Structures are given as structure tokens and as C-alpha cells.
Coordinates of C-alpha atoms in Angstrom, one line a residue:
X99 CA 175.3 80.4 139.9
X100 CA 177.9 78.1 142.3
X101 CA 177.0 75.8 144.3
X102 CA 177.1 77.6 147.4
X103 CA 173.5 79.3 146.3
X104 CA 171.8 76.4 146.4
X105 CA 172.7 76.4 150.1
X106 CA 170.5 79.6 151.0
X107 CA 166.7 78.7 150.6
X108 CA 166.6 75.8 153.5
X109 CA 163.0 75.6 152.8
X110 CA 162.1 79.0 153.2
X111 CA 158.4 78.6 152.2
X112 CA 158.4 76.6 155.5
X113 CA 160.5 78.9 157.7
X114 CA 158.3 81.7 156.2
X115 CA 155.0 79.4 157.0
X116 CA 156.4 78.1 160.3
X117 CA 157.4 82.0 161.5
X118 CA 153.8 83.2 160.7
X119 CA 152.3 80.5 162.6
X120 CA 154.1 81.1 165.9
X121 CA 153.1 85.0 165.6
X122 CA 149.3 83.7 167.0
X123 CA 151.7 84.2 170.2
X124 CA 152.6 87.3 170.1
X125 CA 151.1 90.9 169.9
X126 CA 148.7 91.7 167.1
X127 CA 150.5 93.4 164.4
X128 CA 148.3 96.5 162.8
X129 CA 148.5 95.1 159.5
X130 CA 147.2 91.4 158.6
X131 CA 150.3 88.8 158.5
X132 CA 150.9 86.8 155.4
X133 CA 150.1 83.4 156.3
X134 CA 148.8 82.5 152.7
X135 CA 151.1 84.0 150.9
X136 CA 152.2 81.3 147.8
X137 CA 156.4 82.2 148.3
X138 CA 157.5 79.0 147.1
X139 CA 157.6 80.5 143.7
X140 CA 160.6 82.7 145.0
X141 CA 162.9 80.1 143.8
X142 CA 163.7 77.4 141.9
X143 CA 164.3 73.9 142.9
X144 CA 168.2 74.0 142.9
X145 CA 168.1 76.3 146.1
X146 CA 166.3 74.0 148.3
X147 CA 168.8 72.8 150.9
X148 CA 169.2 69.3 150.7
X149 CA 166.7 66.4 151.5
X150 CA 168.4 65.2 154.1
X151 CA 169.3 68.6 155.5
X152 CA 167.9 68.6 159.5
X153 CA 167.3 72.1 160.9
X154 CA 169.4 73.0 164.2
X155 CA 167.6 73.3 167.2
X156 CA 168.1 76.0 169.5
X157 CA 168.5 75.4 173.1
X158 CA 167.2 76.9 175.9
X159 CA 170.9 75.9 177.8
X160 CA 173.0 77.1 174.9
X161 CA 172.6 80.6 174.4
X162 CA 174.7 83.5 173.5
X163 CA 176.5 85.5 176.1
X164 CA 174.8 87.8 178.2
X165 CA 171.6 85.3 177.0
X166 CA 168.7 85.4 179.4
X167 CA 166.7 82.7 179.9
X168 CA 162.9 83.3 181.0
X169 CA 160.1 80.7 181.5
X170 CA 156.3 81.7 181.2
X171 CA 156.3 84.8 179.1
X172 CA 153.4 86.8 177.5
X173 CA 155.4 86.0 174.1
X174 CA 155.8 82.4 175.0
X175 CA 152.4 81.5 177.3
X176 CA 153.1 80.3 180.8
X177 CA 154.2 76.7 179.8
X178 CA 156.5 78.4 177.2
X179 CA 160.4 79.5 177.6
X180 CA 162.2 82.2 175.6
X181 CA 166.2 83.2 175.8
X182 CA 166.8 86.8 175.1
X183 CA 169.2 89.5 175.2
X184 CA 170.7 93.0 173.2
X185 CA 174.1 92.8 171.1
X186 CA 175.4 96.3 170.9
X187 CA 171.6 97.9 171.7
X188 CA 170.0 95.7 169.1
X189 CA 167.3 93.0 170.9
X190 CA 167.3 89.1 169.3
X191 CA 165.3 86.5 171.1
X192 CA 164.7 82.6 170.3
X193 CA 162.2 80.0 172.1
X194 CA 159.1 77.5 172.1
X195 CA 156.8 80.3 170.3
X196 CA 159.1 80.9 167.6
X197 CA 159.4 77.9 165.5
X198 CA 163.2 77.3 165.8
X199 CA 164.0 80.4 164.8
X200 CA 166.5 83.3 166.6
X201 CA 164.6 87.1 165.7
X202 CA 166.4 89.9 165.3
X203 CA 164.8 93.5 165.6
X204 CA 165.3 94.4 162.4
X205 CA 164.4 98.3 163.5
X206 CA 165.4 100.8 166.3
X207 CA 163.7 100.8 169.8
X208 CA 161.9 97.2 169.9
X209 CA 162.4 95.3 173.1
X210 CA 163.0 91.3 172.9
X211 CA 159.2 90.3 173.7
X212 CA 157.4 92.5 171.0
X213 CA 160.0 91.6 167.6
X214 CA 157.3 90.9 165.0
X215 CA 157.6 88.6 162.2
X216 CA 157.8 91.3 159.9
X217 CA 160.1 93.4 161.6
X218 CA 162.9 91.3 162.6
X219 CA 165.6 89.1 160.6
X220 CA 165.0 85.3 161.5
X221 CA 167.6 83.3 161.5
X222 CA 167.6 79.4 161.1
X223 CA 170.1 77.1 160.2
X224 CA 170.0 73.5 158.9
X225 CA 172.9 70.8 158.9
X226 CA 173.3 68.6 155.6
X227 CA 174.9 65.0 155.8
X228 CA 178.4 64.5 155.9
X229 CA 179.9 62.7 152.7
X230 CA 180.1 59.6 155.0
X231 CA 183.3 57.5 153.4
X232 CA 185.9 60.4 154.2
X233 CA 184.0 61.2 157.5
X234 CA 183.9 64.8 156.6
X235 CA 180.9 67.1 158.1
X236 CA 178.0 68.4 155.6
X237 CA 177.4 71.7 155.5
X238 CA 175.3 74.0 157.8
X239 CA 173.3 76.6 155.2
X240 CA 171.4 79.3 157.4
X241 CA 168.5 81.3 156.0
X242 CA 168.6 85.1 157.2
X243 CA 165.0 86.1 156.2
X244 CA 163.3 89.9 156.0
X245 CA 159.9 89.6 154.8
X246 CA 157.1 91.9 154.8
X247 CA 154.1 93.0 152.8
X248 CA 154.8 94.3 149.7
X249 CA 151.7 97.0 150.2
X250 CA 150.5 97.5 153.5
X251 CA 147.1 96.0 153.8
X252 CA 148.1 92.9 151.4
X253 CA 148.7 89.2 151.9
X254 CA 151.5 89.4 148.8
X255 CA 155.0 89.2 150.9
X256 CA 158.6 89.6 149.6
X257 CA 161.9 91.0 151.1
X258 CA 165.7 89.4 151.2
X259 CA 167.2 86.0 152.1
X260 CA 170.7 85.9 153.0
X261 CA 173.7 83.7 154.2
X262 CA 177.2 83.9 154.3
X263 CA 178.3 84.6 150.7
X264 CA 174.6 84.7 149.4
X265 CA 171.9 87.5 149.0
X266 CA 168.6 86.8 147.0
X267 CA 165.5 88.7 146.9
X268 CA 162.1 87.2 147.8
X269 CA 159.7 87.6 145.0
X270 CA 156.9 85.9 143.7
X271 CA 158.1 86.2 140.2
X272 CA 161.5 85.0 139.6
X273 CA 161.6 85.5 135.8
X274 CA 160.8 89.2 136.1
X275 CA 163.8 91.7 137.0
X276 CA 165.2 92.3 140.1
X277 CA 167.7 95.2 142.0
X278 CA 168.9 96.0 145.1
X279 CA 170.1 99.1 146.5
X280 CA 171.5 100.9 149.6
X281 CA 170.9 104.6 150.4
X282 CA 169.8 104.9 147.2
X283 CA 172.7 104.3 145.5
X284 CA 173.1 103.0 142.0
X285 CA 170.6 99.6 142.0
X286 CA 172.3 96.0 142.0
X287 CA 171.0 93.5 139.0
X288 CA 170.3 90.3 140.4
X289 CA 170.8 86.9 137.7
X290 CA 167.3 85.5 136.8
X291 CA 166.0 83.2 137.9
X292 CA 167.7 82.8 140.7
X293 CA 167.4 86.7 141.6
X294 CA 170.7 86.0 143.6
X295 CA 174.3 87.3 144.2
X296 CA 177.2 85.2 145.6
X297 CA 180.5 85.4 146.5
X298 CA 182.3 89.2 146.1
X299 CA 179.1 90.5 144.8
X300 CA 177.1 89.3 147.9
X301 CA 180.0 90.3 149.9
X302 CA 180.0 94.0 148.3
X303 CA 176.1 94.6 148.8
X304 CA 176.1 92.8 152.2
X305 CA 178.8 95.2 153.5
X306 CA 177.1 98.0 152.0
X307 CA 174.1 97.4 153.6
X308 CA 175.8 96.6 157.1
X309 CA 176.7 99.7 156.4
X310 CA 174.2 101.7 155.2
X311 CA 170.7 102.7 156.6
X312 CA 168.2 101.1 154.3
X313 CA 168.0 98.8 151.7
X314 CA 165.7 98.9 148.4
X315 CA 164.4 95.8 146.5
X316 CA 162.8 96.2 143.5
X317 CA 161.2 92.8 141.6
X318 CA 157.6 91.4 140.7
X319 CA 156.5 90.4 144.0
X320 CA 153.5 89.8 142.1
X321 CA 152.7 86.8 139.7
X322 CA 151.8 89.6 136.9
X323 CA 152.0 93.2 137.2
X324 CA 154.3 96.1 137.2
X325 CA 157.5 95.6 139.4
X326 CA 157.2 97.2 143.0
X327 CA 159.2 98.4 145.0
X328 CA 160.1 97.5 148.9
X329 CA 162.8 99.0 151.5
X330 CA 164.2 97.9 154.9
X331 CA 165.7 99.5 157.1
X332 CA 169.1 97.8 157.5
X333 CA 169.4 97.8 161.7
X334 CA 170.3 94.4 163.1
X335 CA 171.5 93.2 159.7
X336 CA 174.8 93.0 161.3
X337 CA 174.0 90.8 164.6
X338 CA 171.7 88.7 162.5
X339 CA 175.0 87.8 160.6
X340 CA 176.8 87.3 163.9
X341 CA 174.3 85.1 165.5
X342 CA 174.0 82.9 162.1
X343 CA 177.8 82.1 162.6
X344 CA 177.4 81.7 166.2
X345 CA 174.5 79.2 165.9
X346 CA 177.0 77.5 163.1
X347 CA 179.6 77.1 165.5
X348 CA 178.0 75.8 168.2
X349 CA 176.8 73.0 166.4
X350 CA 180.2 72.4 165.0
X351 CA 181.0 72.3 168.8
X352 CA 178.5 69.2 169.7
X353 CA 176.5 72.1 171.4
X354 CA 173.6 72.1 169.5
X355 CA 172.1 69.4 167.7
X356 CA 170.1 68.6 164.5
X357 CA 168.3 65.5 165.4
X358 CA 166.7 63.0 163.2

């Protein structure tokens, strides 16, 4: 794999862990939320963002445009603020109840205040250090992650984390097979054990599912067992890509900030 894979993961265990926790806030779902769920084994150590990578905060004075900005919400509790708004009929909101992520419906018909962790793309991005003698800026990986549970009912979760030129599948067993597939078309091998695809190939199934109306992921989501089967629908896909590269460039633009 190239190095731009080891870009995606950004600590996704703890974007998974920290999304979970600020769902206590919201509506509860009808199906138990994974909180327990061991998804660290979804990928190896070289796809951890780097140790000194510093997660970019979201601001409640930075926001997208036509962003709304409301304090004291029934998402957020009265002390709590939450910036919100559509992009082309498609709801995203970010604030203090969502763990520094921006959420995504990730299906028809949801309004801002009731996108559920499990429903939604959540997007998070993280700035690395610059290589300091040529004064060059590090990189800023983002984490575009769908999770769900694999059966409903179950704590096991897997699903798809993205970026811009990356697409891996979530699973819990990163030696076993893996596919992807839109609309049912013919299914995508993914490289073990990365279960990833980069550059044109990431490209090609990321535009397909932009595209298409679900997607179909196919791994062992459990640590032993017959492969399973999970599918998204693909709505929002394509303004959860916009925002990542809007959150990207407003910390390019001193906007936001990645503090210390």
C-alpha cells in the first residue's frame, strides 16, 4: 500500500469510541449502540495517523455556508451549542455533544437534531506536524466513518472508512477476505490486511458509490466465523466528501485550529 493509506485510520477506535459516547445525548436508537465493540483490530498499526497528529476542532464561529448556529438544544442540553444546516437536501450538523465530529445523514428524510451515530457519515480530521527545517505544513488525514451493527440486535460493528484517495472496510478480522460493491455490481477485492484501496482504485469505487444507491461490504466482521455481509445506503456520501475538504481548508486558512 502507499503511504497515503496510512493517513486514513486517525485513531478510529477513538473516533468510533468518542462518537458512541456523545450518542447518551441524543435520541434512543431502537437497536443497542456498540460501545464495546473491540474495532481496533480493523487495522494494523501502519494506518494509525501519526503520534503527533492533533485532531481539528470545529468551531462554533466557523461554519459552512448557510451554517446555523443554535445554543441549548435537545441534541446538545441547554449549556450545549450545535451548528447545523442541509447541502443540497442532505442534513450535517457538528457541536459540544458530538465529540469533534461533523455528522452527515447518511439516509433520506433525517433532520439535523435526530442523525444517529449509526446512520450518518462522521467526519473528523487531524493535522500531522510539519517537516519543521523546510517549514512545510504536515498533512491533514480525515476519517469519513459508516459504522453499524453487523446484525441488528448485536454489539459486533463494521462498515467503511474513507478519505480522499482511500477506502477501507471496517472489520474485526483483517486477515479474512474482503469486497465491496455498488448496486450489486461485480464485488471489489480489497489487499489483506489492510482491506484497503488507494488511489484510482479508491477513486473508481468512491465515484461509483457517489453515484450509486447502496453500497455492499462483505468481510469477517467477526473474530471467527463465516464472512457477513453489510450494505449502506450511499446518500450523503457525497457532502460528507465536501465537508471533509471544507474542514481541510479552513484549517489551511488559520480558520480552524488543532491545538496542543
Amino acid at each position: 500500500m502507499i503511504r497515503w493509506n496510512g493517513m486514513l485510520a486517525l485513531g478510529a477506535a477513538a473516533l468510533l469510541a468518542a462518537g458512541c459516547a456523545a450518542k447518551k445525548a441524543e435520541e434512543t436508537p431502537a437497536e443497542p449502540m456498540a460501545e464495546s465493540a473491540p474495532m481496533a483490530a480493523a487495522f494494523d498499526q501502519s494506518l494509525l495517523a501519526s503520534p503527533g497528529a492533533k485532531p481539528i476542532l470545529l468551531s462554533s464561529e466557523v461554519m459552512p455556508d448557510g451554517g446555523s448556529l443554535e445554543q441549548g438544544t435537545v441534541v446538545t442540553g441547554k449549556d450545549g451549542w450545535a451548528v447545523h444546516g442541509e447541502s443540497e437536501g442532505v442534513a450535517w450538523r457538528y457541536g459540544s455533544s458530538d465529540a469533534g465530529q461533523l455528522r452527515v445523514a447518511g439516509e433520506p428524510n433525517t433532520e439535523w437534531q435526530y442523525i444517529q451515530v449509526q446512520q450518518s457519515w462522521g467526519v473528523q480530521c487531524k493535522a500531522e506536524p510539519g517537516s519543521g527545517d523546510a517549514g512545510a505544513a504536515g498533512r491533514t488525514p480525515c476519517a469519513i466513518l459508516r459504522i453499524a451493527s453487523v446484525e441488528p440486535g448485536t454489539m459486533a460493528t463494521g462498515g467503511l472508512a474513507l478519505d480522499e484517495h482511500v477506502t477501507c472496510v471496517r472489520a474485526a478480522n483483517p486477515n479474512e477476505p474482503a469486497t465491496i460493491s455498488v448496486d450489486g455490481a461485480a464485488p471489489v477485492s480489497l489487499p489483506q490486511p489492510s482491506l484497503c484501496l488507494s488511489g484510482a482504485d479508491s477513486d473508481a469505487i468512491q465515484k461509483a458509490m457517489i453515484g450509486g444507491q447502496n453500497v455492499s461490504v462483505m468481510a469477517g466482521f467477526y473474530p471467527s466465523g463465516p464472512a457477513k455481509t453489510m450494505s449502506f445506503p450511499t446518500h450523503g456520501l457525497a457532502q460528507a466528501l465536501a465537508m471533509r475538504a471544507w474542514i481541510v481548508e479552513q484549517y489551511k486558512a488559520g480558520k480552524l485550529n488543532a491545538p496542543d
